[in-house]
């Protein structure tokens, strides 16, 4: 899942349990489209195929874990590497790959409390009556949450073929006209980690959510309106999902924040079959992302695309360039940025200097003045000063920290902040200040008054502590600031491009709110809430931005039921904003301008996306041609679609794939790129082009004016690039915008000039 993860909740035992041969691993055997008449006949054929390799039918039944029988064909099974190789050479098999763990993309270790989830969407037509169904692949749902009430919703849409699968503490009556379906998938997880029970952690063998993440993402997408939601009064307001009239189908494929490929693929297989309109996936592989034919989300979402289902997925929280996950061109890949609201908790020093920090301090007694001490000078006996500076357990001297505010450092970015707070509380400390580069992204909920501060504030603090023998500080109550500028700001953790698999496709595609987002929560998930049982919580991550874009896709689907997933993607991307609320270009955390590798086409702009003017469309055949251009083998491609497909010879260059942004990863001299737009407005209109200069590349567009007379008309244009300076191994950026009186249809451009 793609919320920022600060520490692992559990150490999973990664032994292969049971199943005899210790060399066996869990593999997915993927066979693309199928034309079998029933699930039973697929399972029979799967067992036969497996038996031919295992030389025993019973062995095949015992070794198989999942069967993918509905939207595409395949199975997962415990196999030795040799058996896996043998299967990969079998007729009809597209790929065989080890089922890997995916991670939720949340900043879960930090606590975030109480705000409106999508305040900037208030201008949306949220009263649209909608039967749009969103499939959410996540940690399940807390069905009793007010956010899932179904007041005013009509009957379950008849097109929905899903089920409400009962299980532990979950009955069919937990589904309603909001949560119309709920299923869970644990076989893949358990094949690798052993029975869920062995973890000794709280869980439900059912769609019920004990983690909070799935409840948060689902309510962000389609939560009903709930008034007076806050966290201890912080950010009090009305919580509502992006499309409150939409329905949710819940697919729980993640356990304790980990999501096994084989389970995720089973969830997508069902979601497609059940008739969802949009799928939201806030999780991804740990970078580097495997190729598209060897990874569950890419494979599953390809088939979703083919069936007209838009898939929104999180880019990840990996901070660095080239780490974006879920980068297939048929996925909407979502980065994370801030909103115009923050929750500062000020620290006032003895010299009356005020430092801006962040944290959740909501109890009145938290305003007292206390002496300050650094963890490094409060080492317990036998502990080096450096070790004590991190304030971990059993490193601090209680006599020294008792009644004081302790200043702590991070050893690593993913240090467990919670452990530090507990360590100080146990030593009788009065409060904690952590010097933390992620300060503003982490609304830390702590067992003692705690504030996270950035580097500039840390310097101020250090100067004061060095100059004053009895340095003191007060930690003030957290306040809600609205109207923060500049916003949006790209979140430091949001995974960045370029795309490591198909670098001509700029990734991520878009950014959306993913910092300090309030949404519904599982009251049993107290690990991140300082032990408090909460119904609403604030967390950060691309896990939180992904459902915002899923909601916009659902909104477009309800306004334009016949739009293809590519049209939805185009509308969302070409109408995105690249400026912030100070009318400057959107920036990164370090005050540099964000590039398409940070935010793709920009910040999602839902009301503009409803009426984009022009559309860059593409279909499954275009995707196949695109994959051909990246050297996909006929064997890999042949079973992706029911009808046989052949690669053109020579293949269409990948930069000519009709994507709503323009990327050329390998520009060696003059090059022309083609795109085709479809006009979706009313009467005659004229669009004029506007090119933003690319450093070192002369760029022109032909024609530079496009006249349309009626909707549905297509027009192809050409962009000529004449590079005159090598870009020295990195990309240079520009953009092309088509404008008429009303619309601005913008495509970012990223080119890497390897020679002129
Ligand atoms: C793969 O495609 C070929 C040709 O269309 C077909 O004969 C074969 O049955 C397919 N394999 C599977 C597993 O569906
Ligand atoms: C789950 O069900 C059991 C048995 O009915 C009950 O004792 C328990 O309180 C339930 N737990 C929750 C969280 O509802
Ligand atoms: C779970 O608890 C049991 C009994 O307390 C213990 O023996 C076992 O080691 C624990 N397992 C894990 C994974 O912590
Ligand atoms: C809102 O919630 C707070 C705290 O839960 C409560 O004290 C207050 O009375 C509520 N206000 C309204 C208008 O319901
Ligand atoms: C201090 O920290 C270092 C590195 O983290 C570790 O190797 C060492 O064991 C620690 N020393 C003590 C006494 O805890
Ligand atoms: C330091 O300041 C604190 C807070 O004002 C006060 O309680 C304490 O007595 C002072 N300690 C010394 C040694 O002056
Ligand atoms: C590239 O295009 C420019 C402008 O059309 C032209 O002058 C130049 O000769 C071309 N270079 C090559 C190598 O074709
Ligand atoms: C325009 O292109 C779309 C998508 O490729 C196609 O379905 C449609 O028929 C074309 N329209 C016309 C008028 O040719
Ligand atoms: C090109 O990149 C290399 C390594 O990144 C750098 O040392 C060099 O200065 C760059 N040259 C130019 C002209 O920017």
Coordinates of N, CA and C in Angstrom, one line a residue, residues 111-117 227-239 341-346 357-364 366 442-446 450 476-482 516-519 534 536-539:
X111 N 0.8 9.4 12.9 CA -0.6 9.5 13.1 C -1.1 10.8 12.5
X112 N -2.2 10.7 11.9 CA -2.8 11.9 11.3 C -4.2 12.0 11.7
X113 N -4.6 13.1 12.1 CA -6.0 13.3 12.7 C -6.7 14.5 12.0
X114 N -7.9 14.3 11.9 CA -9.1 15.1 11.6 C -9.3 16.3 10.7
X115 N -9.4 16.1 9.4 CA -9.7 17.2 8.5 C -10.7 16.7 7.4
X116 N -11.2 17.6 6.7 CA -12.0 17.3 5.5 C -11.1 16.6 4.5
X117 N -11.6 15.5 4.0 CA -10.7 14.8 3.1 C -10.4 15.5 1.8
X227 N -21.2 14.8 8.9 CA -20.9 16.1 9.4 C -20.1 16.0 10.8
X228 N -19.5 17.1 11.1 CA -18.8 17.3 12.4 C -17.8 16.1 12.7
X229 N -16.9 15.9 11.7 CA -15.9 14.9 11.9 C -14.6 15.7 12.3
X230 N -13.9 15.3 13.3 CA -12.7 15.9 13.6 C -11.8 15.0 14.4
X231 N -10.6 15.3 14.6 CA -9.7 14.5 15.5 C -9.5 15.4 16.7
X232 N -10.1 15.1 17.9 CA -9.9 15.9 19.1 C -10.1 17.4 18.7
X233 N -11.1 17.6 17.8 CA -11.4 19.0 17.5 C -10.5 19.6 16.4
X234 N -9.5 18.8 16.0 CA -8.6 19.3 14.9 C -9.2 19.2 13.6
X235 N -9.2 20.2 12.8 CA -9.7 20.2 11.4 C -11.1 19.7 11.3
X236 N -11.9 20.2 12.2 CA -13.3 19.8 12.3 C -14.0 20.2 11.0
X237 N -14.9 19.4 10.5 CA -15.7 19.7 9.3 C -16.5 18.5 8.9
X238 N -17.0 18.6 7.7 CA -17.8 17.5 7.1 C -16.9 16.6 6.3
X239 N -16.9 15.3 6.5 CA -16.1 14.4 5.7 C -17.0 13.8 4.6
X341 N -3.8 23.0 3.8 CA -4.1 23.0 5.2 C -3.0 22.2 5.9
X342 N -2.7 22.7 7.1 CA -1.6 22.1 7.9 C -2.0 22.2 9.4
X343 N -1.3 21.3 10.2 CA -1.6 21.2 11.6 C -0.3 21.5 12.4
X344 N 0.1 22.8 12.5 CA 1.3 23.1 13.2 C 1.1 23.0 14.7
X345 N 2.1 22.6 15.4 CA 2.2 22.6 16.8 C 3.4 23.4 17.2
X346 N 3.2 24.6 17.7 CA 4.4 25.5 18.0 C 5.1 25.1 19.2
X357 N 6.5 23.5 14.5 CA 6.7 22.0 14.4 C 5.3 21.4 14.0
X358 N 5.3 20.1 14.0 CA 4.1 19.4 13.6 C 3.9 18.2 14.6
X359 N 2.6 18.0 14.9 CA 2.3 16.8 15.8 C 0.9 17.0 16.3
X360 N 0.4 16.0 17.0 CA -1.0 16.1 17.5 C -0.9 16.3 19.0
X361 N -1.0 17.5 19.4 CA -1.0 17.8 20.8 C -2.4 18.5 21.1
X362 N -3.3 17.8 21.7 CA -4.6 18.3 21.8 C -5.2 18.3 23.3
X363 N -4.3 18.1 24.2 CA -4.8 18.1 25.6 C -4.3 19.4 26.3
X364 N -5.2 20.0 27.1 CA -4.9 21.3 27.7 C -3.6 21.3 28.5
X366 N -0.8 20.3 27.9 CA 0.4 20.3 27.1 C 1.0 21.6 26.9
X442 N 4.1 14.3 8.6 CA 3.9 13.3 9.7 C 3.1 13.9 10.8
X443 N 1.8 13.7 10.9 CA 1.1 14.3 12.0 C 1.1 13.2 13.1
X444 N 2.2 13.2 13.8 CA 2.6 12.2 14.8 C 1.6 12.2 16.0
X445 N 1.0 11.1 16.2 CA 0.1 10.9 17.4 C 1.0 10.1 18.4
X446 N 1.1 10.8 19.6 CA 2.1 10.3 20.5 C 1.5 10.1 21.9
X450 N 4.5 15.8 21.8 CA 5.6 15.6 20.8 C 5.5 16.5 19.6
X476 N 3.0 23.9 22.4 CA 1.6 24.4 22.4 C 0.6 23.5 21.7
X477 N -0.6 23.7 22.0 CA -1.7 22.9 21.3 C -1.6 23.0 19.8
X478 N -1.9 21.9 19.2 CA -1.9 21.9 17.7 C -3.1 22.7 17.2
X479 N -2.8 23.5 16.1 CA -3.9 24.3 15.5 C -4.1 23.8 14.1
X480 N -5.3 24.2 13.6 CA -5.6 23.9 12.2 C -5.4 25.2 11.4
X481 N -4.4 25.2 10.5 CA -4.3 26.3 9.6 C -4.8 26.0 8.2
X482 N -5.7 26.9 7.7 CA -6.2 26.7 6.4 C -5.7 27.9 5.6
X516 N -1.6 14.4 4.9 CA -2.5 14.7 6.0 C -4.0 14.7 5.6
X517 N -4.4 13.5 5.1 CA -5.7 13.3 4.6 C -6.6 12.7 5.6
X518 N -7.7 13.3 5.9 CA -8.6 12.7 6.9 C -9.7 11.8 6.2
X519 N -9.9 10.6 6.7 CA -10.9 9.8 6.2 C -11.3 8.7 7.3
X534 N -10.1 5.2 17.1 CA -10.6 6.3 16.3 C -11.5 5.9 15.2
X536 N -12.1 8.2 12.7 CA -11.5 9.0 11.5 C -10.0 9.2 11.9
X537 N -9.2 9.2 10.8 CA -7.8 9.4 11.1 C -7.2 10.1 9.9
X538 N -6.0 10.7 10.2 CA -5.3 11.4 9.1 C -4.0 10.7 8.9
X539 N -3.8 10.3 7.6 CA -2.5 9.7 7.2 C -2.1 10.3 5.9

